[in-house]
mmCIF file of C-alpha atoms in Angstrom:
data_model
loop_
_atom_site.group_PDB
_atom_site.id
_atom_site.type_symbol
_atom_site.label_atom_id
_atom_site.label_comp_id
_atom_site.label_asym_id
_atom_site.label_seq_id
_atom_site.Cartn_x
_atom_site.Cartn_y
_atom_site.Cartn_z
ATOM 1 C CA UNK A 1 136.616 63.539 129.900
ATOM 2 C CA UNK A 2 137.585 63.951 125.992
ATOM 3 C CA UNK A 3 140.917 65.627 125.002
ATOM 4 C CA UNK A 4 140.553 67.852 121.738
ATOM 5 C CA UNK A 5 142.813 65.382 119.483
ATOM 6 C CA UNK A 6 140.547 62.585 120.305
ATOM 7 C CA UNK A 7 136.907 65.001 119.370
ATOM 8 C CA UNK A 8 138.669 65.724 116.358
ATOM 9 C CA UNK A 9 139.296 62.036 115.664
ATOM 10 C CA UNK A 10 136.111 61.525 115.784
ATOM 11 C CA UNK A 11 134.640 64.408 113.943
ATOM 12 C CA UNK A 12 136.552 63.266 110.848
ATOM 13 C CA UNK A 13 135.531 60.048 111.256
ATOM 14 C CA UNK A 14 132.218 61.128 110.907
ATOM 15 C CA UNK A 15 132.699 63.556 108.518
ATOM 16 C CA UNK A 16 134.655 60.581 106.388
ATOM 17 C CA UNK A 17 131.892 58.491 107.253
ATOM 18 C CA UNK A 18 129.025 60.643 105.509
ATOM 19 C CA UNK A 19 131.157 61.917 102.396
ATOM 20 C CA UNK A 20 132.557 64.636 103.847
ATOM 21 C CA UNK A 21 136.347 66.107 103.345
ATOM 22 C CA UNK A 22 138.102 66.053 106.155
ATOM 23 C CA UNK A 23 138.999 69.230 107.646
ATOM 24 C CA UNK A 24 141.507 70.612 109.453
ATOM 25 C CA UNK A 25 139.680 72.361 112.696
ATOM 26 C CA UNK A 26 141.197 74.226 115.597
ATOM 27 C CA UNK A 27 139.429 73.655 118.874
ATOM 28 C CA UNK A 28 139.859 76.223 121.220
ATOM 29 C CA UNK A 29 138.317 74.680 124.488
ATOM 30 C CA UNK A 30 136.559 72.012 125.650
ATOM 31 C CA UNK A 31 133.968 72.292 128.810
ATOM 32 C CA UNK A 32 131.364 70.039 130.304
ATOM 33 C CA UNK A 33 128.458 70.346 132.372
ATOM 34 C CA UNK A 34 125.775 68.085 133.601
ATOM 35 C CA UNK A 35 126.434 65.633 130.573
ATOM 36 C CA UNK A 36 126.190 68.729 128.160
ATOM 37 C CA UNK A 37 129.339 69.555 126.011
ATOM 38 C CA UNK A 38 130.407 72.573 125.000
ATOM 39 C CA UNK A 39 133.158 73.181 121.840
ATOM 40 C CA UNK A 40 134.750 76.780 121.217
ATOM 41 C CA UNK A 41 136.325 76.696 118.380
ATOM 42 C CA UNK A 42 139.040 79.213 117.030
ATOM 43 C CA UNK A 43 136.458 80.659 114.626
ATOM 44 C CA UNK A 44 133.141 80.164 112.633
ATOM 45 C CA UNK A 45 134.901 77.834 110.058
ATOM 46 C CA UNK A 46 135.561 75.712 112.377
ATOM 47 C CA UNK A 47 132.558 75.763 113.741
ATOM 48 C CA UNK A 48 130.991 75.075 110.702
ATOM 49 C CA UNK A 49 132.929 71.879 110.083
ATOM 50 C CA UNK A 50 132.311 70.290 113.762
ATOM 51 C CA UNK A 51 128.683 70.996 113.029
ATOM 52 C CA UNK A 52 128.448 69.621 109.106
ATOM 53 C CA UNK A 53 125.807 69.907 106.431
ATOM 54 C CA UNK A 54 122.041 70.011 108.047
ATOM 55 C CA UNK A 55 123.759 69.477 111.516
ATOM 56 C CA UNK A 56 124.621 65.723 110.664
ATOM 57 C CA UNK A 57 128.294 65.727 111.886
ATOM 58 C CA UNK A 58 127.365 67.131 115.605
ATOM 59 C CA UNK A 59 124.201 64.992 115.846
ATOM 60 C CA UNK A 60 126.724 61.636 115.298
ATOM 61 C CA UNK A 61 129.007 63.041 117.608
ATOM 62 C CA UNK A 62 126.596 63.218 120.293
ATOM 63 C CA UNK A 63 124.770 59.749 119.746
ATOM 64 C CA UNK A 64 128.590 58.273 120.179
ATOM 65 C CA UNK A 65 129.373 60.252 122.941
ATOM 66 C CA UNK A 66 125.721 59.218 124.886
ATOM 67 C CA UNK A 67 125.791 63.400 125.762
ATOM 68 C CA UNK A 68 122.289 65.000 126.111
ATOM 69 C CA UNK A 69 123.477 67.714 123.824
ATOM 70 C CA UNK A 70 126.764 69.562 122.245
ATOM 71 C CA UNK A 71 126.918 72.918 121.972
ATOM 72 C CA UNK A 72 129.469 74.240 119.068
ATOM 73 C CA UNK A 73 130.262 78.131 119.330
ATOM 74 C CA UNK A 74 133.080 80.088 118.038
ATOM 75 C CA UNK A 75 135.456 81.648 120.852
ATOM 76 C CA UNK A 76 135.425 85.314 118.405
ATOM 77 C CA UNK A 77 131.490 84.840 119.333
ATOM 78 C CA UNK A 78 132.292 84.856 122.984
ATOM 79 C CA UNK A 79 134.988 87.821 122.807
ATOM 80 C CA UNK A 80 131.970 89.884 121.009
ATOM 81 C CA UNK A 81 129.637 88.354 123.790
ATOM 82 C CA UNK A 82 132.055 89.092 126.619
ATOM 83 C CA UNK A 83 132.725 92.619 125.278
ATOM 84 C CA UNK A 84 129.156 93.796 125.174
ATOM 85 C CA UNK A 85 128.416 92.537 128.709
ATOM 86 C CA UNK A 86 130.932 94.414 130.446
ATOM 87 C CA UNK A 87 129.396 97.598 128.255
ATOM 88 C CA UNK A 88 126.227 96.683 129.905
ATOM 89 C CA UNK A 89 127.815 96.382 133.164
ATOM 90 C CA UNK A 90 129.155 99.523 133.650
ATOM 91 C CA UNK A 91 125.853 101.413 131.967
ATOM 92 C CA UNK A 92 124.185 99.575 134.178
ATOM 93 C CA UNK A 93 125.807 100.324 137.593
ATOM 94 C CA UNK A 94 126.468 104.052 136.245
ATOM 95 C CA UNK A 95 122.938 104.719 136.713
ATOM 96 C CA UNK A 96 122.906 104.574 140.446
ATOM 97 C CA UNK A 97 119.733 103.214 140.960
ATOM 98 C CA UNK A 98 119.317 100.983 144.076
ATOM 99 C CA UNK A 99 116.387 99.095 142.953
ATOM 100 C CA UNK A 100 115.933 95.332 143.723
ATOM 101 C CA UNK A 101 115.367 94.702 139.915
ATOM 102 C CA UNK A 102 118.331 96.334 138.645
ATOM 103 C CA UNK A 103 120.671 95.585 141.281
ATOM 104 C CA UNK A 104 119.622 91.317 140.674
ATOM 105 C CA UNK A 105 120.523 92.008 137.197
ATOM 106 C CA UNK A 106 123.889 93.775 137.812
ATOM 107 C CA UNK A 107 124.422 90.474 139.665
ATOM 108 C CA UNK A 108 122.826 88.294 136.497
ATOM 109 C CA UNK A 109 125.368 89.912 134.115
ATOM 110 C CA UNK A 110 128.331 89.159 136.464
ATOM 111 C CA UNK A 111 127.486 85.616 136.939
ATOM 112 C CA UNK A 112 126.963 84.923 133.070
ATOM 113 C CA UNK A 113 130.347 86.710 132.226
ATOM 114 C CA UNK A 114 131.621 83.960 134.750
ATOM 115 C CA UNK A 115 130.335 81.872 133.000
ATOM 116 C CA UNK A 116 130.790 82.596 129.588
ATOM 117 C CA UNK A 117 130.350 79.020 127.787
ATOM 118 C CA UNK A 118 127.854 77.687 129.925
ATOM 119 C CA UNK A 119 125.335 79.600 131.129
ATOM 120 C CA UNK A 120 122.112 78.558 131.345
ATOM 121 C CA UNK A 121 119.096 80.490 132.806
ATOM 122 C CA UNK A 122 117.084 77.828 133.425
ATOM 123 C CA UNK A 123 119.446 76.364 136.229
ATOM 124 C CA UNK A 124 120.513 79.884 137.027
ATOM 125 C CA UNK A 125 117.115 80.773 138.322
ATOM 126 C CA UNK A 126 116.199 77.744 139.689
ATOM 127 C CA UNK A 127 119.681 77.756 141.593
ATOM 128 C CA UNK A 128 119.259 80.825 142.924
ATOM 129 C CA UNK A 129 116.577 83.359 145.121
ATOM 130 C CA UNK A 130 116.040 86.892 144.153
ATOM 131 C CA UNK A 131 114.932 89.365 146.580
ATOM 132 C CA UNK A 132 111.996 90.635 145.355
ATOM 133 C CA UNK A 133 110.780 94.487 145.186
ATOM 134 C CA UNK A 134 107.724 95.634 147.364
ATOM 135 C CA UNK A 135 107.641 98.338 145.238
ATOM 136 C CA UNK A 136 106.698 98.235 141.085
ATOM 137 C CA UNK A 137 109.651 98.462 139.577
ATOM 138 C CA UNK A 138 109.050 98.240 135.991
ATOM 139 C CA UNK A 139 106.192 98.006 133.235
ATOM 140 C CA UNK A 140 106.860 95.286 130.870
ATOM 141 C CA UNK A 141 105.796 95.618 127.079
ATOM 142 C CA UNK A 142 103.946 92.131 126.284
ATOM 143 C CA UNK A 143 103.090 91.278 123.148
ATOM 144 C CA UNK A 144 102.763 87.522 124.050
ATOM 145 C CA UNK A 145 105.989 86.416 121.101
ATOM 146 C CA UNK A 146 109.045 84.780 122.738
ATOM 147 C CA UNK A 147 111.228 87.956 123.167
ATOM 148 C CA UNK A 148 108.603 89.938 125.669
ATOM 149 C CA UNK A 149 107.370 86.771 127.293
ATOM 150 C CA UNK A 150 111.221 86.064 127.886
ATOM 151 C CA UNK A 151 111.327 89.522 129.389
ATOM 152 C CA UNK A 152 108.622 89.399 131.517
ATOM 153 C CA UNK A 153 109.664 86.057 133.023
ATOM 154 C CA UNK A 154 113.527 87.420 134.170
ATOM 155 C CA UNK A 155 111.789 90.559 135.426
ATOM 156 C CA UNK A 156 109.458 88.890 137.236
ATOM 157 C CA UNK A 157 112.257 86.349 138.515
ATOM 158 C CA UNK A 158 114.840 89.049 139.053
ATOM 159 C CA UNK A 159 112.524 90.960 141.471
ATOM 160 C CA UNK A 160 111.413 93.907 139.701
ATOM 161 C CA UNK A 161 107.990 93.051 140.535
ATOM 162 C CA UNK A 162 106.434 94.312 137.268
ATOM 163 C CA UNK A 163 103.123 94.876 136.019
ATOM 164 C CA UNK A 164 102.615 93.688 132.192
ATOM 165 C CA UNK A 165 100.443 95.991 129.265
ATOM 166 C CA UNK A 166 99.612 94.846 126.087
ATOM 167 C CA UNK A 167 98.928 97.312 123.483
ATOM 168 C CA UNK A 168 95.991 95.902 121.251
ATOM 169 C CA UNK A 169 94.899 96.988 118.205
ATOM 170 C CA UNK A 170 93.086 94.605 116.545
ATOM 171 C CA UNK A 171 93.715 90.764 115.519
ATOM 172 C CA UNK A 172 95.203 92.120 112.178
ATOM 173 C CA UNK A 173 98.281 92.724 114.232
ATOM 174 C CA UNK A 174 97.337 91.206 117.821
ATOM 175 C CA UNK A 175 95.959 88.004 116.833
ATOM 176 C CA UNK A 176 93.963 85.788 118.919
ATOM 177 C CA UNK A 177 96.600 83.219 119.554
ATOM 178 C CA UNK A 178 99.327 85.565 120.863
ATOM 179 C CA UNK A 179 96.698 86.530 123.621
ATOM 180 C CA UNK A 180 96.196 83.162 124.625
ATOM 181 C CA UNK A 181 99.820 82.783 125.453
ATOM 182 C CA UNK A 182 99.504 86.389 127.268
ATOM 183 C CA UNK A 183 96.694 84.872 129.888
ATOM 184 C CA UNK A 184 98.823 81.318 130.197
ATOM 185 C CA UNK A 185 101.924 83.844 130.719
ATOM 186 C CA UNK A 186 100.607 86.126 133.318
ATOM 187 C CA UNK A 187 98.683 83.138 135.359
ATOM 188 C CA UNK A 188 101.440 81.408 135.901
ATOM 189 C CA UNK A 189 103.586 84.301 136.959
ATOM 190 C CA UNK A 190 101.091 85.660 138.657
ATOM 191 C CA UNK A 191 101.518 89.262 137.385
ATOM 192 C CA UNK A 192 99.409 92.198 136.640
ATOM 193 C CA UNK A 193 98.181 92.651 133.210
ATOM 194 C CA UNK A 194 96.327 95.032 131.201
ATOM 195 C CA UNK A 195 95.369 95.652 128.028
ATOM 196 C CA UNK A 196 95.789 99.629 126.738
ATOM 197 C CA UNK A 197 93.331 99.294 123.767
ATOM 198 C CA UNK A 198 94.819 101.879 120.556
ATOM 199 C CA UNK A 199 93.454 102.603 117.048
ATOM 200 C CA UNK A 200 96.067 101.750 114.436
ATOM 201 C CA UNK A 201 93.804 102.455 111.880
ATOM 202 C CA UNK A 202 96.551 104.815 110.267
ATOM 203 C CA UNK A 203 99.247 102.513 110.059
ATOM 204 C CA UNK A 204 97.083 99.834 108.294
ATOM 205 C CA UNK A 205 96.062 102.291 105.553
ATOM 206 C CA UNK A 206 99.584 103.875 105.465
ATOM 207 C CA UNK A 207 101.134 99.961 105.350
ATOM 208 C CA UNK A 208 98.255 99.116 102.873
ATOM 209 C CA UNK A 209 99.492 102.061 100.377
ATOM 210 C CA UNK A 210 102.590 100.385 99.484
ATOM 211 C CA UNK A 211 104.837 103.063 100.487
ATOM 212 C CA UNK A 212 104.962 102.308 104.819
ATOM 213 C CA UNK A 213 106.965 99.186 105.810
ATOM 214 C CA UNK A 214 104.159 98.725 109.378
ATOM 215 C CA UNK A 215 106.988 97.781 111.514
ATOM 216 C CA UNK A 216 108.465 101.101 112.409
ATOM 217 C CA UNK A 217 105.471 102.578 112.857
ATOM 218 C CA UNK A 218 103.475 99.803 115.373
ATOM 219 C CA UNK A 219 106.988 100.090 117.325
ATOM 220 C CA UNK A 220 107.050 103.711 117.954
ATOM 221 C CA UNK A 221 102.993 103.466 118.918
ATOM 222 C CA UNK A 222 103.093 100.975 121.257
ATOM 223 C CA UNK A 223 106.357 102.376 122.522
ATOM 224 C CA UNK A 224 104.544 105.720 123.681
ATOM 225 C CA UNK A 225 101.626 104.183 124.972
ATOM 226 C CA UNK A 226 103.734 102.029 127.160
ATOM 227 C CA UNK A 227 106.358 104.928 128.382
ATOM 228 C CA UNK A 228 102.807 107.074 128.846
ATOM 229 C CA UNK A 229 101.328 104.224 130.724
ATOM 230 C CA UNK A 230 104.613 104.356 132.885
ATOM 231 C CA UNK A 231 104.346 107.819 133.732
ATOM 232 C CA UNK A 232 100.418 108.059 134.493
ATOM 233 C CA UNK A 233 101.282 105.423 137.314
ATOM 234 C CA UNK A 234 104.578 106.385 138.245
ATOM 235 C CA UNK A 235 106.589 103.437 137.506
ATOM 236 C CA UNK A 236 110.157 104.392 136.964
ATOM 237 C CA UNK A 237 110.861 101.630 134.455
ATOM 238 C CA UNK A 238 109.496 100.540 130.887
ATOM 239 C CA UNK A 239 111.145 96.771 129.760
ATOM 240 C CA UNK A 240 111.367 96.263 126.138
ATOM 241 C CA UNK A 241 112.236 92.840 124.522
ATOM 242 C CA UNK A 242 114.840 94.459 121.872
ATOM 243 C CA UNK A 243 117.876 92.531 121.368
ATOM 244 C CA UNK A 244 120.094 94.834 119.339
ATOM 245 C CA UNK A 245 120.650 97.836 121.335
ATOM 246 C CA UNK A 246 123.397 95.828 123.349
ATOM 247 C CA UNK A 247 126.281 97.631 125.662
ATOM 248 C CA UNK A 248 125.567 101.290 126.582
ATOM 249 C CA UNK A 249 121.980 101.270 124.552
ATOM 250 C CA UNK A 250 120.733 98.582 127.176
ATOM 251 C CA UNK A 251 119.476 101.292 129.049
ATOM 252 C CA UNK A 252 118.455 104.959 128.238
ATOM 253 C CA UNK A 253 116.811 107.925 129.959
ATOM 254 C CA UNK A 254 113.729 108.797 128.411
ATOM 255 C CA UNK A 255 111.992 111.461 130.353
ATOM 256 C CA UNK A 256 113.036 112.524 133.384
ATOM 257 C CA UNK A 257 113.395 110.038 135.903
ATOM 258 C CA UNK A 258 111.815 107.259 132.739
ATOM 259 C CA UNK A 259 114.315 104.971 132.355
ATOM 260 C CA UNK A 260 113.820 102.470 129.142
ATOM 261 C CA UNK A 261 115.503 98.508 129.523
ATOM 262 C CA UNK A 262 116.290 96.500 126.914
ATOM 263 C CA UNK A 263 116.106 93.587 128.963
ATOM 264 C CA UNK A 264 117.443 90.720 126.450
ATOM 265 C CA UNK A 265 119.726 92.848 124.680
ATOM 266 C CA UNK A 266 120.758 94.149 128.578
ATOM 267 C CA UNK A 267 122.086 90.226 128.558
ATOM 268 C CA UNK A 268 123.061 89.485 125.027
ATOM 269 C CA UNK A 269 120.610 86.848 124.577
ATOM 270 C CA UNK A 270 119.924 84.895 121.745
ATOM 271 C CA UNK A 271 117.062 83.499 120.581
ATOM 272 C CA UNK A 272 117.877 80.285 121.362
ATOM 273 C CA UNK A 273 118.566 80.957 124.949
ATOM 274 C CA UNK A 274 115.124 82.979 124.719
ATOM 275 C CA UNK A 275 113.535 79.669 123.476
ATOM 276 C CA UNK A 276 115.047 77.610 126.080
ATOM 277 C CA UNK A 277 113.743 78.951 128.902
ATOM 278 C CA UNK A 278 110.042 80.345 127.707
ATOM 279 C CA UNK A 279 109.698 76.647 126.441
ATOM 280 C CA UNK A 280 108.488 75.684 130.187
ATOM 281 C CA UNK A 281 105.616 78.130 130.574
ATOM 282 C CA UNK A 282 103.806 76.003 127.438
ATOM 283 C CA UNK A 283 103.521 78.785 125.077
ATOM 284 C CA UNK A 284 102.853 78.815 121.537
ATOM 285 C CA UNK A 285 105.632 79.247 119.232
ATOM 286 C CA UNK A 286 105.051 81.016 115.832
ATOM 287 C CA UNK A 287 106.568 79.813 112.655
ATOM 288 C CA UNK A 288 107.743 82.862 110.253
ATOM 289 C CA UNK A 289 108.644 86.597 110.885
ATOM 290 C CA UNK A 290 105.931 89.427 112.220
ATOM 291 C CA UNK A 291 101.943 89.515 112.282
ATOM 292 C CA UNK A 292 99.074 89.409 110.624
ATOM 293 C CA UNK A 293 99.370 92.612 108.652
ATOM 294 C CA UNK A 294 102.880 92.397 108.034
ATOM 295 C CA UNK A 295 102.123 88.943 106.012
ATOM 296 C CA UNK A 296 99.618 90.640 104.216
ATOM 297 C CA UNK A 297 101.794 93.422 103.272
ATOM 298 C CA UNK A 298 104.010 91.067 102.185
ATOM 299 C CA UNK A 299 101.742 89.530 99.769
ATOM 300 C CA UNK A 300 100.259 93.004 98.026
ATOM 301 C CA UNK A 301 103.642 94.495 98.367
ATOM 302 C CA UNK A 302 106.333 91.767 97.584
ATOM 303 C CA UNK A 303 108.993 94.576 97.485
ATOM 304 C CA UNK A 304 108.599 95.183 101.325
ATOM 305 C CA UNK A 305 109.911 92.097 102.170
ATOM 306 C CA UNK A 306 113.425 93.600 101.709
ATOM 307 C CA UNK A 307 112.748 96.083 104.490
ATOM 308 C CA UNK A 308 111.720 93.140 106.745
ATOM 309 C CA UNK A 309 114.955 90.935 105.812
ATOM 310 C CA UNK A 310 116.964 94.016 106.284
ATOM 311 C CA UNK A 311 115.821 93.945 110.045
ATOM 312 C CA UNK A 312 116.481 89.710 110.296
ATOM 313 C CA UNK A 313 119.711 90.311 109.206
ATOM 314 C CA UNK A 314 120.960 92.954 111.639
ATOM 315 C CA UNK A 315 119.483 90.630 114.212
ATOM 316 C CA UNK A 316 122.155 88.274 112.783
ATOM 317 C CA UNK A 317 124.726 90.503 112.258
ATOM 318 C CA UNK A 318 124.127 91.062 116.112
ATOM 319 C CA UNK A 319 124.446 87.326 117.225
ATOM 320 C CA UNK A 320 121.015 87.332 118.355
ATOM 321 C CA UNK A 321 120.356 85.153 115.164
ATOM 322 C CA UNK A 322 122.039 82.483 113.742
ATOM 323 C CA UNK A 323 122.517 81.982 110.274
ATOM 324 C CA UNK A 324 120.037 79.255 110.195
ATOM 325 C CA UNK A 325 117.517 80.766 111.760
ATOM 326 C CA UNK A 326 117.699 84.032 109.643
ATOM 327 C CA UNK A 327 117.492 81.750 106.753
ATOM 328 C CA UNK A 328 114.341 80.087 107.973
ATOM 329 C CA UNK A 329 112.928 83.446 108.867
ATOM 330 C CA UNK A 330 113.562 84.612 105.029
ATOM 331 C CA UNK A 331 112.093 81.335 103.526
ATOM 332 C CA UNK A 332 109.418 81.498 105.215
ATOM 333 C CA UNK A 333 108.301 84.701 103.067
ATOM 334 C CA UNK A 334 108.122 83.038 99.741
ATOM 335 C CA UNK A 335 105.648 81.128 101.558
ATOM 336 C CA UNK A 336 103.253 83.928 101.495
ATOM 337 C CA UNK A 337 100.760 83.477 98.239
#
C-alpha cells in the first residue's frame, strides 16, 4: 500500500511538524496485516527516529494513515529473535519426546519463525486447533503475574493439558490480588489448581537483615516445591514463566526423566506480546517491579534496589524488555517512601 520513500516523507513531515530534526532513516521492510503496519528498520536508531520523543512521531503517523496500529522494530532485533528460535528448535526436537504439548510447540516455533514480523498469538490460536493430551503433560508454576498466567494459557492451548500450583506463603509475597486473578485464570481455562502452602519465614528475616536480596531465594523455593510436586504425581514436565534462558536453556533435564520449560523464553516473547494476549482473560495488571516484601525491602534497604535493576536490565538486554518499560520499572522504585 505505502512505498518506504513515501513513510519517510511523511515521518519528516511530522517530525518537522513537532520541532524535530529531520533524520535520515533507513527502512528495511515494510509489511501489512489486517490494517496493522509493521516497519523494520536497519537498526535501533532508526527506530528511534520513526518512533520520536514520548512516541509522538508514530502516533501521527498512524492517525494519517487511519491504521489500527504501527509496529516499529529494528531488523538486528529480528536476526537476534530469529537466531534464538532456531536454538530452541533444535533443543526442542533433540529431546525426543512425543508428547502432544511439546510436539504443538515444535509446530508454534516454526510458524512464528515464518512469520517473523507479524506474529500474533492471539489470531494464531484462534486460527488454529491443537490436539490436546489425555494425559498431564506438564505442571505449570502460577503465581497469578502476566508471565505465568501467559504460560499457563499457551500450555493449556497447546495441549499439554496441565495442572496449575501456586506456592503461597503469605500475602507479604502472595498478595490477595494476585490470587484473585489465579481463580479468574483457572475458571476460565478450566484447569486444575492447587495451592502447595510453604513457610518462608527464613527468607523474610534473611531479606529483612539487609544483607539477602528475597528474589533469589523465593525463586529457588518455589522452584523445588514445584519440581517436588511434579515428581510426587508423576508429571514429566514443570513450566516456568522465565524469559531469559532463551535457545538451548529453554529446556533442561532436571532429574531423571524431570524435564524443566521455560515456556516464554522457549518462544522469545516479550512482554508486550505477553500483555497482548493475557489482556482477554480480564486480569489485573500490576504497576512496578516484584511483591510485597520486595517493596518493603526496598524501602529499609534502599541499596537493594541495585540488585533488583540489575535483573530489569538483563531482561532488557534480552529483548524481553524494552527500554521504556525498564525505565518505568526503575522509576517506579523511587516511588517507594
Amino acid at each position: 500500500m505505502y512505498t518506504k520513500e513515501f513513510i519517510l516523507d511523511e515521518v519528516n513531515a511530522i517530525r518537522d511538524d513537532i520541532g524535530h530534526e529531520k533524520a535520515n532513516i533507513f527502512i528495511e521492510e515494510i509489511y501489512f496485516r489486517n490494517n496493522e503496519m509493521w516497519i523494520i528498520t536497519e537498526d535501533r536508531p532508526d527506530k528511534s527516529a520513526i518512533i520520536g520523543k514520548g512516541g509522538w512521531v508514530v502516533g501521527k503517523l498512524k492517525e494519517k494513515l487511519g491504521l489500527d496500529s504501527i509496529h516499529v522494530e529494528s531488523y538486528g532485533d529480528f536476526l537476534n529473535k530469529n537466531y534464538k528460535l532456531k536454538l530452541s528448535k533444535k533443543t526442542i526436537h533433540n529431546l525426543d519426546l512425543d508428547m502432544t504439548g511439546i510436539n504443538n510447540l515444535e509446530k508454534t516455533i516454526d510458524n512464528k519463525l515464518d512469520n517473523i514480523y507479524s506474529f500474533n498469538f492471539d489470531d494464531y490460536l484462534r486460527e488454529n486447533e491443537f490436539e490436546q493430551s489425555t494425559n498431564v503433560e506438564a505442571v505449570v508454576a502460577l503465581s497469578g503475574g502476566v508471565d505465568s498466567s501467559f504460560s499457563l494459557i499457551l500450555a493449556k492451548k497447546l495441549g499439554f493439558n496441565p495442572v496449575a500450583v501456586t506456592v503461597d506463603p503469605g500475602t507479604i509475597i502472595l498478595p490477595n490480588q494476585f490470587k484473585n486473578n489465579i481463580r479468574l485464570l483457572v475458571d476460565s481455562l478450566n484447569v486444575e489448581h492447587e495451592y502447595i502452602d510453604a513457610d518462608y519465614s527464613e527468607v523474610i528475616s534473611e531479606s529483612f537483615s539487609g544483607n539477602v536480596h528475597p528474589c533469589g531465594r523465593c525463586s529457588k523455593n518455589t522452584a523445588k516445591l514445584v519440581k517436588q510436586y511434579a515428581k510426587d504425581n508423576e508429571i514429566p514436565i514443570i513450566i516456568f514463566g522465565d524469559m531469559l534462558a532463551t535457545g538451548s536453556q529453554c529446556v533442561t533435564l532436571q532429574d531423571d526423566s524431570l524435564y524443566r520449560l521455560n515456556l516464554p523464553a522457549s518462544l522469545s516473547v516479550g512482554k508486550q506480546e505477553i500483555k497482548s494476549l493475557i489482556k482477554n482473560y480480564d486480569l489485573q495488571t500490576f504497576k512496578g517491579f516484584g511483591c510485597p516484601l520486595l517493596y518493603e525491602v526496598h524501602r529499609k534497604f534502599p541499596h537493594m534496589r541495585k540488585f533488583s535493576i540489575q535483573r530489569i536490565l538483563r531482561e532488557t538486554r534480552s529483548g524481553a524488555l524494552e527500554p521504556g518499560e525498564a525505565l518505568d520499572l526503575i522509576w517506579s522504585f523511587n516511588k517507594v517512601k
